[in-house]
Amino acid sequence: MRQAVKMAVSLGLALSFAAPALAQTRLPRTSPAERRVQEINRDLQIEQRFQRSQQQYQFNNNQLQQSIDRQRTFSNPRPPAAIRNCPAGSVGC
């Protein structure tokens, strides 16, 4: 008899620990509206990342173009070609 009581108590304890663990693994389903909101939020995040990368690309492109323009503006121009206006009869031209 004592053996049966001990077994019943042990089984009761085991079930009392197992039931909450099983209940925690089953999550409630998301509704179609919730899934749609999650999809929209994910799409917005992707669009924002794309826009940030486009802005960074444009910024870098503008910086590079300004650097090229500065180099062209402030670089030493080539000396003009020698003008050969030799007087008539000169030998050095």
Short mmCIF file of C-alpha atoms in Angstrom, two decimals:
data_model
loop_
_atom_site.label_atom_id
_atom_site.label_comp_id
_atom_site.label_asym_id
_atom_site.label_seq_id
_atom_site.Cartn_x
_atom_site.Cartn_y
_atom_site.Cartn_z
CA MET A 1 0.00 0.00 0.00
CA ARG A 2 2.78 2.39 0.91
CA GLN A 3 4.43 1.57 -2.39
CA ALA A 4 1.28 2.58 -4.30
CA VAL A 5 1.00 5.87 -2.38
CA LYS A 6 4.64 6.71 -3.07
CA MET A 7 4.17 5.94 -6.76
CA ALA A 8 1.02 8.06 -6.96
CA VAL A 9 2.76 10.99 -5.28
CA SER A 10 5.76 10.64 -7.60
CA LEU A 11 3.52 10.49 -10.66
CA GLY A 12 1.58 13.52 -9.45
CA LEU A 13 4.77 15.50 -8.94
CA ALA A 14 6.10 14.51 -12.36
CA LEU A 15 2.89 15.58 -14.06
CA SER A 16 2.76 18.86 -12.14
CA PHE A 17 6.23 19.77 -13.46
CA ALA A 18 5.60 18.54 -16.98
CA ALA A 19 2.29 20.32 -17.61
CA PRO A 20 3.60 23.92 -17.37
CA ALA A 21 6.61 23.02 -19.52
CA LEU A 22 4.33 21.66 -22.23
CA ALA A 23 2.07 24.69 -22.01
CA GLN A 24 5.01 27.07 -22.45
CA THR A 25 6.16 25.48 -25.70
CA ARG A 26 2.85 26.11 -27.41
CA LEU A 27 2.73 29.75 -28.45
CA PRO A 28 -0.46 31.41 -29.62
CA ARG A 29 -0.80 31.76 -33.36
CA THR A 30 -0.41 35.18 -34.90
CA SER A 31 -3.45 36.54 -36.63
CA PRO A 32 -3.36 37.41 -40.33
CA ALA A 33 -3.48 41.09 -39.39
CA GLU A 34 -0.47 40.72 -37.10
CA ARG A 35 1.45 38.87 -39.80
CA ARG A 36 0.62 41.62 -42.29
CA VAL A 37 1.85 44.30 -39.87
CA GLN A 38 5.08 42.37 -39.38
CA GLU A 39 5.54 42.07 -43.15
CA ILE A 40 4.92 45.79 -43.63
CA ASN A 41 7.41 46.66 -40.87
CA ARG A 42 10.01 44.34 -42.39
CA ASP A 43 9.46 45.90 -45.84
CA LEU A 44 9.81 49.40 -44.37
CA GLN A 45 13.08 48.45 -42.68
CA ILE A 46 14.44 47.04 -45.93
CA GLU A 47 13.41 50.20 -47.80
CA GLN A 48 15.07 52.41 -45.17
CA ARG A 49 18.31 50.40 -45.41
CA PHE A 50 18.23 50.74 -49.19
CA GLN A 51 17.65 54.50 -48.98
CA ARG A 52 20.52 54.90 -46.51
CA SER A 53 22.86 52.99 -48.80
CA GLN A 54 21.75 55.10 -51.78
CA GLN A 55 22.34 58.29 -49.80
CA GLN A 56 25.79 57.09 -48.75
CA TYR A 57 26.63 56.21 -52.35
CA GLN A 58 25.49 59.65 -53.54
CA PHE A 59 27.47 61.37 -50.77
CA ASN A 60 30.63 59.44 -51.66
CA ASN A 61 30.10 60.15 -55.35
CA ASN A 62 29.72 63.88 -54.68
CA GLN A 63 32.84 63.91 -52.50
CA LEU A 64 34.84 62.23 -55.22
CA GLN A 65 33.54 64.63 -57.87
CA GLN A 66 34.41 67.64 -55.70
CA SER A 67 37.90 66.26 -55.14
CA ILE A 68 38.41 65.85 -58.88
CA ASP A 69 37.09 69.35 -59.54
CA ARG A 70 39.45 70.81 -56.90
CA GLN A 71 42.42 69.02 -58.43
CA ARG A 72 41.54 70.38 -61.85
CA THR A 73 41.03 73.90 -60.53
CA PHE A 74 44.19 74.16 -58.45
CA SER A 75 46.60 72.05 -60.46
CA ASN A 76 49.40 73.71 -62.39
CA PRO A 77 48.25 74.21 -65.91
CA ARG A 78 50.60 73.11 -68.65
CA PRO A 79 52.72 75.94 -69.96
CA PRO A 80 51.42 77.25 -73.23
CA ALA A 81 53.09 75.97 -76.36
CA ALA A 82 55.91 78.16 -77.57
CA ILE A 83 54.63 80.68 -80.04
CA ARG A 84 56.84 80.74 -83.08
CA ASN A 85 56.55 84.15 -84.52
CA CYS A 86 59.92 84.41 -86.07
CA PRO A 87 60.90 87.56 -87.87
CA ALA A 88 61.56 87.21 -91.52
CA GLY A 89 65.09 86.08 -92.25
CA SER A 90 65.90 84.82 -88.74
CA VAL A 91 67.78 81.56 -88.50
CA GLY A 92 66.77 80.41 -84.97
CA CYS A 93 63.14 79.56 -85.63
#
